[in-house]
Amino acid sequence: MTMDAEGPREEKPHTVRLFFSEPRHTAPGQRVFSVSLGGKAVIENLDVVEIVGGRDRVLVREFHDVSLSQELNIALTPVTGDTLLNGVEVVAADE
């Protein structure tokens, strides 16, 4: 997945928040995947149900000092089952 910014943007640090919520599975181990931002592994073997204790609960992971200018590359790599990403928030760091 690649998110493109509209117009020129100065390359500077950003905070990236990734939102996950399991809509279907109820037991741990049914959906496990890894996440990379800009080619860098940031989460290995993520199991949302195991972390939050069930389905339909939100998990947010926040990453600081992510450098980007025109695009943000997010790679989701399945380990077990399919991958899942419910939302992305990108905020420029305050100067």
PDB file of N, CA and C in Angstrom:
ATOM      1  N   MET A   1       0.843  -1.157   0.000  1.00  0.00           N
ATOM      2  CA  MET A   1       0.000   0.000   0.000  1.00  0.00           C
ATOM      3  C   MET A   1       0.894   1.227   0.000  1.00  0.00           C
ATOM      4  N   THR A   2       0.579   2.178  -0.831  1.00  0.00           N
ATOM      5  CA  THR A   2       1.317   3.435  -0.879  1.00  0.00           C
ATOM      6  C   THR A   2       0.327   4.578  -0.754  1.00  0.00           C
ATOM      7  N   MET A   3       0.589   5.487   0.150  1.00  0.00           N
ATOM      8  CA  MET A   3      -0.229   6.682   0.295  1.00  0.00           C
ATOM      9  C   MET A   3       0.538   7.840  -0.299  1.00  0.00           C
ATOM     10  N   ASP A   4      -0.086   8.584  -1.207  1.00  0.00           N
ATOM     11  CA  ASP A   4       0.559   9.726  -1.849  1.00  0.00           C
ATOM     12  C   ASP A   4       0.059  11.020  -1.241  1.00  0.00           C
ATOM     13  N   ALA A   5       0.980  11.954  -1.061  1.00  0.00           N
ATOM     14  CA  ALA A   5       0.624  13.301  -0.607  1.00  0.00           C
ATOM     15  C   ALA A   5       0.321  14.154  -1.820  1.00  0.00           C
ATOM     16  N   GLU A   6      -0.614  15.077  -1.677  1.00  0.00           N
ATOM     17  CA  GLU A   6      -0.927  15.984  -2.772  1.00  0.00           C
ATOM     18  C   GLU A   6       0.000  17.184  -2.710  1.00  0.00           C
ATOM     19  N   GLY A   7       0.634  17.509  -3.818  1.00  0.00           N
ATOM     20  CA  GLY A   7       1.515  18.659  -3.881  1.00  0.00           C
ATOM     21  C   GLY A   7       2.861  18.396  -3.233  1.00  0.00           C
ATOM     22  N   PRO A   8       3.798  19.312  -3.427  1.00  0.00           N
ATOM     23  CA  PRO A   8       5.129  19.138  -2.836  1.00  0.00           C
ATOM     24  C   PRO A   8       5.059  19.232  -1.317  1.00  0.00           C
ATOM     25  N   ARG A   9       5.838  18.421  -0.677  1.00  0.00           N
ATOM     26  CA  ARG A   9       5.895  18.406   0.780  1.00  0.00           C
ATOM     27  C   ARG A   9       7.351  18.299   1.191  1.00  0.00           C
ATOM     28  N   GLU A  10       7.751  19.117   2.144  1.00  0.00           N
ATOM     29  CA  GLU A  10       9.115  19.086   2.655  1.00  0.00           C
ATOM     30  C   GLU A  10       9.352  17.775   3.397  1.00  0.00           C
ATOM     31  N   GLU A  11      10.488  17.142   3.121  1.00  0.00           N
ATOM     32  CA  GLU A  11      10.800  15.909   3.824  1.00  0.00           C
ATOM     33  C   GLU A  11      11.188  16.243   5.256  1.00  0.00           C
ATOM     34  N   LYS A  12      10.378  15.775   6.185  1.00  0.00           N
ATOM     35  CA  LYS A  12      10.628  15.996   7.606  1.00  0.00           C
ATOM     36  C   LYS A  12       9.974  14.875   8.389  1.00  0.00           C
ATOM     37  N   PRO A  13      10.293  14.759   9.675  1.00  0.00           N
ATOM     38  CA  PRO A  13       9.741  13.661  10.466  1.00  0.00           C
ATOM     39  C   PRO A  13       8.230  13.778  10.650  1.00  0.00           C
ATOM     40  N   HIS A  14       7.593  12.636  10.671  1.00  0.00           N
ATOM     41  CA  HIS A  14       6.157  12.543  10.892  1.00  0.00           C
ATOM     42  C   HIS A  14       5.888  11.481  11.953  1.00  0.00           C
ATOM     43  N   THR A  15       4.729  11.599  12.571  1.00  0.00           N
ATOM     44  CA  THR A  15       4.214  10.532  13.423  1.00  0.00           C
ATOM     45  C   THR A  15       3.179   9.786  12.600  1.00  0.00           C
ATOM     46  N   VAL A  16       3.281   8.464  12.584  1.00  0.00           N
ATOM     47  CA  VAL A  16       2.347   7.625  11.844  1.00  0.00           C
ATOM     48  C   VAL A  16       1.631   6.730  12.849  1.00  0.00           C
ATOM     49  N   ARG A  17       0.298   6.756  12.797  1.00  0.00           N
ATOM     50  CA  ARG A  17      -0.508   5.879  13.643  1.00  0.00           C
ATOM     51  C   ARG A  17      -1.239   4.897  12.745  1.00  0.00           C
ATOM     52  N   LEU A  18      -1.117   3.622  13.080  1.00  0.00           N
ATOM     53  CA  LEU A  18      -1.806   2.556  12.353  1.00  0.00           C
ATOM     54  C   LEU A  18      -2.901   1.995  13.250  1.00  0.00           C
ATOM     55  N   PHE A  19      -4.092   1.843  12.695  1.00  0.00           N
ATOM     56  CA  PHE A  19      -5.252   1.379  13.450  1.00  0.00           C
ATOM     57  C   PHE A  19      -5.658  -0.011  12.963  1.00  0.00           C
ATOM     58  N   PHE A  20      -5.866  -0.910  13.916  1.00  0.00           N
ATOM     59  CA  PHE A  20      -6.249  -2.285  13.619  1.00  0.00           C
ATOM     60  C   PHE A  20      -7.459  -2.657  14.474  1.00  0.00           C
ATOM     61  N   SER A  21      -8.398  -3.405  13.898  1.00  0.00           N
ATOM     62  CA  SER A  21      -9.532  -3.940  14.647  1.00  0.00           C
ATOM     63  C   SER A  21     -10.003  -5.201  13.920  1.00  0.00           C
ATOM     64  N   GLU A  22      -9.992  -6.310  14.603  1.00  0.00           N
ATOM     65  CA  GLU A  22     -10.373  -7.593  13.998  1.00  0.00           C
ATOM     66  C   GLU A  22     -11.898  -7.701  13.919  1.00  0.00           C
ATOM     67  N   PRO A  23     -12.460  -7.777  12.713  1.00  0.00           N
ATOM     68  CA  PRO A  23     -13.915  -7.835  12.581  1.00  0.00           C
ATOM     69  C   PRO A  23     -14.500  -9.247  12.609  1.00  0.00           C
ATOM     70  N   ARG A  24     -13.671 -10.269  12.427  1.00  0.00           N
ATOM     71  CA  ARG A  24     -14.197 -11.602  12.182  1.00  0.00           C
ATOM     72  C   ARG A  24     -13.707 -12.658  13.158  1.00  0.00           C
ATOM     73  N   HIS A  25     -12.409 -12.772  13.321  1.00  0.00           N
ATOM     74  CA  HIS A  25     -11.845 -13.856  14.120  1.00  0.00           C
ATOM     75  C   HIS A  25     -11.998 -13.590  15.614  1.00  0.00           C
ATOM     76  N   THR A  26     -12.174 -14.663  16.382  1.00  0.00           N
ATOM     77  CA  THR A  26     -12.377 -14.526  17.824  1.00  0.00           C
ATOM     78  C   THR A  26     -11.284 -15.192  18.651  1.00  0.00           C
ATOM     79  N   ALA A  27     -10.434 -15.990  18.018  1.00  0.00           N
ATOM     80  CA  ALA A  27      -9.371 -16.691  18.744  1.00  0.00           C
ATOM     81  C   ALA A  27      -7.999 -16.216  18.268  1.00  0.00           C
ATOM     82  N   PRO A  28      -7.044 -16.141  19.180  1.00  0.00           N
ATOM     83  CA  PRO A  28      -5.677 -15.780  18.781  1.00  0.00           C
ATOM     84  C   PRO A  28      -5.110 -16.762  17.765  1.00  0.00           C
ATOM     85  N   GLY A  29      -4.214 -16.259  16.915  1.00  0.00           N
ATOM     86  CA  GLY A  29      -3.531 -17.109  15.945  1.00  0.00           C
ATOM     87  C   GLY A  29      -4.214 -17.270  14.614  1.00  0.00           C
ATOM     88  N   GLN A  30      -5.421 -16.730  14.443  1.00  0.00           N
ATOM     89  CA  GLN A  30      -6.135 -16.888  13.178  1.00  0.00           C
ATOM     90  C   GLN A  30      -5.710 -15.867  12.122  1.00  0.00           C
ATOM     91  N   ARG A  31      -5.221 -14.708  12.584  1.00  0.00           N
ATOM     92  CA  ARG A  31      -4.717 -13.687  11.664  1.00  0.00           C
ATOM     93  C   ARG A  31      -3.453 -13.103  12.296  1.00  0.00           C
ATOM     94  N   VAL A  32      -2.318 -13.420  11.707  1.00  0.00           N
ATOM     95  CA  VAL A  32      -1.033 -12.941  12.208  1.00  0.00           C
ATOM     96  C   VAL A  32      -0.254 -12.394  11.014  1.00  0.00           C
ATOM     97  N   PHE A  33       0.323 -11.201  11.177  1.00  0.00           N
ATOM     98  CA  PHE A  33       1.052 -10.596  10.067  1.00  0.00           C
ATOM     99  C   PHE A  33       2.103  -9.630  10.594  1.00  0.00           C
ATOM    100  N   SER A  34       3.000  -9.225   9.714  1.00  0.00           N
ATOM    101  CA  SER A  34       4.047  -8.265  10.054  1.00  0.00           C
ATOM    102  C   SER A  34       3.829  -6.979   9.266  1.00  0.00           C
ATOM    103  N   VAL A  35       4.364  -5.873   9.784  1.00  0.00           N
ATOM    104  CA  VAL A  35       4.158  -4.563   9.186  1.00  0.00           C
ATOM    105  C   VAL A  35       5.501  -3.868   8.984  1.00  0.00           C
ATOM    106  N   SER A  36       5.670  -3.243   7.807  1.00  0.00           N
ATOM    107  CA  SER A  36       6.855  -2.436   7.518  1.00  0.00           C
ATOM    108  C   SER A  36       6.414  -1.046   7.086  1.00  0.00           C
ATOM    109  N   LEU A  37       7.190  -0.044   7.488  1.00  0.00           N
ATOM    110  CA  LEU A  37       6.980   1.334   7.041  1.00  0.00           C
ATOM    111  C   LEU A  37       8.218   1.771   6.287  1.00  0.00           C
ATOM    112  N   GLY A  38       8.048   2.162   5.043  1.00  0.00           N
ATOM    113  CA  GLY A  38       9.181   2.624   4.242  1.00  0.00           C
ATOM    114  C   GLY A  38      10.286   1.595   4.123  1.00  0.00           C
ATOM    115  N   GLY A  39       9.928   0.321   4.077  1.00  0.00           N
ATOM    116  CA  GLY A  39      10.911  -0.748   3.936  1.00  0.00           C
ATOM    117  C   GLY A  39      11.548  -1.201   5.241  1.00  0.00           C
ATOM    118  N   LYS A  40      11.161  -0.591   6.356  1.00  0.00           N
ATOM    119  CA  LYS A  40      11.721  -0.950   7.657  1.00  0.00           C
ATOM    120  C   LYS A  40      10.675  -1.711   8.473  1.00  0.00           C
ATOM    121  N   ALA A  41      11.030  -2.915   8.939  1.00  0.00           N
ATOM    122  CA  ALA A  41      10.113  -3.707   9.759  1.00  0.00           C
ATOM    123  C   ALA A  41       9.841  -2.977  11.069  1.00  0.00           C
ATOM    124  N   VAL A  42       8.548  -2.766  11.378  1.00  0.00           N
ATOM    125  CA  VAL A  42       8.189  -2.071  12.611  1.00  0.00           C
ATOM    126  C   VAL A  42       7.360  -2.940  13.556  1.00  0.00           C
ATOM    127  N   ILE A  43       6.696  -3.956  13.028  1.00  0.00           N
ATOM    128  CA  ILE A  43       5.924  -4.897  13.848  1.00  0.00           C
ATOM    129  C   ILE A  43       6.125  -6.290  13.272  1.00  0.00           C
ATOM    130  N   GLU A  44       6.506  -7.221  14.113  1.00  0.00           N
ATOM    131  CA  GLU A  44       6.651  -8.622  13.703  1.00  0.00           C
ATOM    132  C   GLU A  44       5.555  -9.451  14.358  1.00  0.00           C
ATOM    133  N   ASN A  45       4.919 -10.315  13.579  1.00  0.00           N
ATOM    134  CA  ASN A  45       3.936 -11.284  14.093  1.00  0.00           C
ATOM    135  C   ASN A  45       2.824 -10.640  14.921  1.00  0.00           C
ATOM    136  N   LEU A  46       2.179  -9.646  14.341  1.00  0.00           N
ATOM    137  CA  LEU A  46       1.076  -8.960  15.016  1.00  0.00           C
ATOM    138  C   LEU A  46      -0.168  -9.845  15.023  1.00  0.00           C
ATOM    139  N   ASP A  47      -0.726 -10.064  16.203  1.00  0.00           N
ATOM    140  CA  ASP A  47      -1.970 -10.813  16.381  1.00  0.00           C
ATOM    141  C   ASP A  47      -2.901  -9.911  17.176  1.00  0.00           C
ATOM    142  N   VAL A  48      -3.784  -9.204  16.479  1.00  0.00           N
ATOM    143  CA  VAL A  48      -4.640  -8.198  17.106  1.00  0.00           C
ATOM    144  C   VAL A  48      -5.518  -8.815  18.187  1.00  0.00           C
ATOM    145  N   VAL A  49      -6.139  -9.945  17.905  1.00  0.00           N
ATOM    146  CA  VAL A  49      -7.034 -10.586  18.872  1.00  0.00           C
ATOM    147  C   VAL A  49      -6.283 -10.952  20.148  1.00  0.00           C
ATOM    148  N   GLU A  50      -5.090 -11.449  20.005  1.00  0.00           N
ATOM    149  CA  GLU A  50      -4.299 -11.818  21.184  1.00  0.00           C
ATOM    150  C   GLU A  50      -3.986 -10.582  22.044  1.00  0.00           C
ATOM    151  N   ILE A  51      -3.677  -9.467  21.398  1.00  0.00           N
ATOM    152  CA  ILE A  51      -3.300  -8.258  22.139  1.00  0.00           C
ATOM    153  C   ILE A  51      -4.496  -7.593  22.805  1.00  0.00           C
ATOM    154  N   VAL A  52      -5.607  -7.454  22.080  1.00  0.00           N
ATOM    155  CA  VAL A  52      -6.755  -6.714  22.628  1.00  0.00           C
ATOM    156  C   VAL A  52      -7.778  -7.607  23.317  1.00  0.00           C
ATOM    157  N   GLY A  53      -7.660  -8.922  23.162  1.00  0.00           N
ATOM    158  CA  GLY A  53      -8.552  -9.832  23.878  1.00  0.00           C
ATOM    159  C   GLY A  53      -9.866 -10.152  23.191  1.00  0.00           C
ATOM    160  N   GLY A  54      -9.968  -9.932  21.900  1.00  0.00           N
ATOM    161  CA  GLY A  54     -11.202 -10.273  21.193  1.00  0.00           C
ATOM    162  C   GLY A  54     -11.364  -9.468  19.923  1.00  0.00           C
ATOM    163  N   ARG A  55     -12.522  -9.641  19.300  1.00  0.00           N
ATOM    164  CA  ARG A  55     -12.793  -8.919  18.059  1.00  0.00           C
ATOM    165  C   ARG A  55     -13.489  -7.593  18.349  1.00  0.00           C
ATOM    166  N   ASP A  56     -13.513  -6.739  17.324  1.00  0.00           N
ATOM    167  CA  ASP A  56     -14.179  -5.431  17.385  1.00  0.00           C
ATOM    168  C   ASP A  56     -13.619  -4.519  18.483  1.00  0.00           C
ATOM    169  N   ARG A  57     -12.348  -4.655  18.778  1.00  0.00           N
ATOM    170  CA  ARG A  57     -11.659  -3.759  19.709  1.00  0.00           C
ATOM    171  C   ARG A  57     -10.493  -3.135  18.959  1.00  0.00           C
ATOM    172  N   VAL A  58     -10.200  -1.891  19.239  1.00  0.00           N
ATOM    173  CA  VAL A  58      -9.206  -1.159  18.460  1.00  0.00           C
ATOM    174  C   VAL A  58      -7.816  -1.255  19.083  1.00  0.00           C
ATOM    175  N   LEU A  59      -6.833  -1.453  18.213  1.00  0.00           N
ATOM    176  CA  LEU A  59      -5.428  -1.433  18.581  1.00  0.00           C
ATOM    177  C   LEU A  59      -4.762  -0.337  17.753  1.00  0.00           C
ATOM    178  N   VAL A  60      -4.043   0.565  18.410  1.00  0.00           N
ATOM    179  CA  VAL A  60      -3.335   1.630  17.710  1.00  0.00           C
ATOM    180  C   VAL A  60      -1.846   1.486  17.999  1.00  0.00           C
ATOM    181  N   ARG A  61      -1.060   1.520  16.941  1.00  0.00           N
ATOM    182  CA  ARG A  61       0.401   1.500  17.085  1.00  0.00           C
ATOM    183  C   ARG A  61       0.934   2.799  16.500  1.00  0.00           C
ATOM    184  N   GLU A  62       1.800   3.485  17.252  1.00  0.00           N
ATOM    185  CA  GLU A  62       2.297   4.795  16.862  1.00  0.00           C
ATOM    186  C   GLU A  62       3.805   4.741  16.638  1.00  0.00           C
ATOM    187  N   PHE A  63       4.236   5.384  15.555  1.00  0.00           N
ATOM    188  CA  PHE A  63       5.648   5.406  15.183  1.00  0.00           C
ATOM    189  C   PHE A  63       6.073   6.851  14.977  1.00  0.00           C
ATOM    190  N   HIS A  64       7.158   7.236  15.640  1.00  0.00           N
ATOM    191  CA  HIS A  64       7.649   8.612  15.597  1.00  0.00           C
ATOM    192  C   HIS A  64       8.843   8.723  14.659  1.00  0.00           C
ATOM    193  N   ASP A  65       9.093   9.935  14.198  1.00  0.00           N
ATOM    194  CA  ASP A  65      10.248  10.247  13.354  1.00  0.00           C
ATOM    195  C   ASP A  65      10.291   9.432  12.067  1.00  0.00           C
ATOM    196  N   VAL A  66       9.125   9.229  11.460  1.00  0.00           N
ATOM    197  CA  VAL A  66       9.052   8.563  10.162  1.00  0.00           C
ATOM    198  C   VAL A  66       9.283   9.630   9.102  1.00  0.00           C
ATOM    199  N   SER A  67      10.331   9.470   8.309  1.00  0.00           N
ATOM    200  CA  SER A  67      10.677  10.454   7.300  1.00  0.00           C
ATOM    201  C   SER A  67       9.927  10.158   6.004  1.00  0.00           C
ATOM    202  N   LEU A  68       9.211  11.162   5.503  1.00  0.00           N
ATOM    203  CA  LEU A  68       8.539  10.996   4.219  1.00  0.00           C
ATOM    204  C   LEU A  68       8.341  12.345   3.570  1.00  0.00           C
ATOM    205  N   SER A  69       8.246  12.319   2.250  1.00  0.00           N
ATOM    206  CA  SER A  69       7.980  13.556   1.527  1.00  0.00           C
ATOM    207  C   SER A  69       6.725  13.395   0.681  1.00  0.00           C
ATOM    208  N   GLN A  70       6.763  12.573  -0.336  1.00  0.00           N
ATOM    209  CA  GLN A  70       5.615  12.432  -1.233  1.00  0.00           C
ATOM    210  C   GLN A  70       4.777  11.185  -0.991  1.00  0.00           C
ATOM    211  N   GLU A  71       5.358  10.160  -0.368  1.00  0.00           N
ATOM    212  CA  GLU A  71       4.572   8.944  -0.183  1.00  0.00           C
ATOM    213  C   GLU A  71       5.008   8.197   1.062  1.00  0.00           C
ATOM    214  N   LEU A  72       4.089   7.378   1.550  1.00  0.00           N
ATOM    215  CA  LEU A  72       4.351   6.510   2.682  1.00  0.00           C
ATOM    216  C   LEU A  72       4.065   5.090   2.220  1.00  0.00           C
ATOM    217  N   ASN A  73       5.081   4.251   2.246  1.00  0.00           N
ATOM    218  CA  ASN A  73       4.904   2.853   1.845  1.00  0.00           C
ATOM    219  C   ASN A  73       4.659   2.007   3.086  1.00  0.00           C
ATOM    220  N   ILE A  74       3.514   1.324   3.099  1.00  0.00           N
ATOM    221  CA  ILE A  74       3.152   0.426   4.188  1.00  0.00           C
ATOM    222  C   ILE A  74       3.038  -0.967   3.597  1.00  0.00           C
ATOM    223  N   ALA A  75       3.828  -1.901   4.122  1.00  0.00           N
ATOM    224  CA  ALA A  75       3.778  -3.288   3.650  1.00  0.00           C
ATOM    225  C   ALA A  75       3.249  -4.171   4.768  1.00  0.00           C
ATOM    226  N   LEU A  76       2.244  -4.970   4.446  1.00  0.00           N
ATOM    227  CA  LEU A  76       1.678  -5.938   5.376  1.00  0.00           C
ATOM    228  C   LEU A  76       1.994  -7.323   4.834  1.00  0.00           C
ATOM    229  N   THR A  77       2.677  -8.135   5.624  1.00  0.00           N
ATOM    230  CA  THR A  77       3.108  -9.456   5.183  1.00  0.00           C
ATOM    231  C   THR A  77       2.418 -10.528   6.014  1.00  0.00           C
ATOM    232  N   PRO A  78       1.594 -11.373   5.380  1.00  0.00           N
ATOM    233  CA  PRO A  78       0.873 -12.386   6.148  1.00  0.00           C
ATOM    234  C   PRO A  78       1.795 -13.471   6.712  1.00  0.00           C
ATOM    235  N   VAL A  79       1.494 -13.899   7.925  1.00  0.00           N
ATOM    236  CA  VAL A  79       2.148 -15.051   8.543  1.00  0.00           C
ATOM    237  C   VAL A  79       1.123 -16.177   8.614  1.00  0.00           C
ATOM    238  N   THR A  80      -0.064 -15.864   9.149  1.00  0.00           N
ATOM    239  CA  THR A  80      -1.197 -16.784   9.193  1.00  0.00           C
ATOM    240  C   THR A  80      -2.444 -16.016   8.788  1.00  0.00           C
ATOM    241  N   GLY A  81      -3.200 -16.508   7.822  1.00  0.00           N
ATOM    242  CA  GLY A  81      -4.404 -15.814   7.382  1.00  0.00           C
ATOM    243  C   GLY A  81      -4.068 -14.584   6.557  1.00  0.00           C
ATOM    244  N   ASP A  82      -5.049 -13.691   6.457  1.00  0.00           N
ATOM    245  CA  ASP A  82      -4.897 -12.456   5.685  1.00  0.00           C
ATOM    246  C   ASP A  82      -4.378 -11.332   6.574  1.00  0.00           C
ATOM    247  N   THR A  83      -3.965 -10.233   5.928  1.00  0.00           N
ATOM    248  CA  THR A  83      -3.547  -9.046   6.658  1.00  0.00           C
ATOM    249  C   THR A  83      -4.744  -8.124   6.860  1.00  0.00           C
ATOM    250  N   LEU A  84      -4.562  -7.104   7.701  1.00  0.00           N
ATOM    251  CA  LEU A  84      -5.655  -6.201   8.027  1.00  0.00           C
ATOM    252  C   LEU A  84      -5.097  -4.864   8.477  1.00  0.00           C
ATOM    253  N   LEU A  85      -5.623  -3.776   7.927  1.00  0.00           N
ATOM    254  CA  LEU A  85      -5.279  -2.429   8.362  1.00  0.00           C
ATOM    255  C   LEU A  85      -6.545  -1.593   8.248  1.00  0.00           C
ATOM    256  N   ASN A  86      -7.016  -1.033   9.360  1.00  0.00           N
ATOM    257  CA  ASN A  86      -8.288  -0.319   9.362  1.00  0.00           C
ATOM    258  C   ASN A  86      -8.150   1.188   9.186  1.00  0.00           C
ATOM    259  N   GLY A  87      -6.985   1.741   9.503  1.00  0.00           N
ATOM    260  CA  GLY A  87      -6.830   3.175   9.349  1.00  0.00           C
ATOM    261  C   GLY A  87      -5.385   3.613   9.493  1.00  0.00           C
ATOM    262  N   VAL A  88      -5.101   4.783   8.917  1.00  0.00           N
ATOM    263  CA  VAL A  88      -3.747   5.362   8.966  1.00  0.00           C
ATOM    264  C   VAL A  88      -3.908   6.853   9.249  1.00  0.00           C
ATOM    265  N   GLU A  89      -3.103   7.348  10.177  1.00  0.00           N
ATOM    266  CA  GLU A  89      -3.062   8.776  10.455  1.00  0.00           C
ATOM    267  C   GLU A  89      -1.601   9.229  10.353  1.00  0.00           C
ATOM    268  N   VAL A  90      -1.368  10.288   9.595  1.00  0.00           N
ATOM    269  CA  VAL A  90      -0.023  10.820   9.423  1.00  0.00           C
ATOM    270  C   VAL A  90      -0.036  12.282   9.856  1.00  0.00           C
ATOM    271  N   VAL A  91       0.838  12.608  10.819  1.00  0.00           N
ATOM    272  CA  VAL A  91       0.899  13.954  11.366  1.00  0.00           C
ATOM    273  C   VAL A  91       2.335  14.458  11.290  1.00  0.00           C
ATOM    274  N   ALA A  92       2.515  15.638  10.704  1.00  0.00           N
ATOM    275  CA  ALA A  92       3.854  16.234  10.631  1.00  0.00           C
ATOM    276  C   ALA A  92       4.311  16.611  12.029  1.00  0.00           C
ATOM    277  N   ALA A  93       5.593  16.383  12.298  1.00  0.00           N
ATOM    278  CA  ALA A  93       6.158  16.727  13.591  1.00  0.00           C
ATOM    279  C   ALA A  93       6.144  18.246  13.779  1.00  0.00           C
ATOM    280  N   ASP A  94       5.898  18.678  14.992  1.00  0.00           N
ATOM    281  CA  ASP A  94       5.932  20.112  15.279  1.00  0.00           C
ATOM    282  C   ASP A  94       7.354  20.623  15.187  1.00  0.00           C
ATOM    283  N   GLU A  95       7.485  21.830  14.708  1.00  0.00           N
ATOM    284  CA  GLU A  95       8.816  22.422  14.604  1.00  0.00           C
ATOM    285  C   GLU A  95       9.082  23.337  15.761  1.00  0.00           C
TER     286      GLU A  95
END
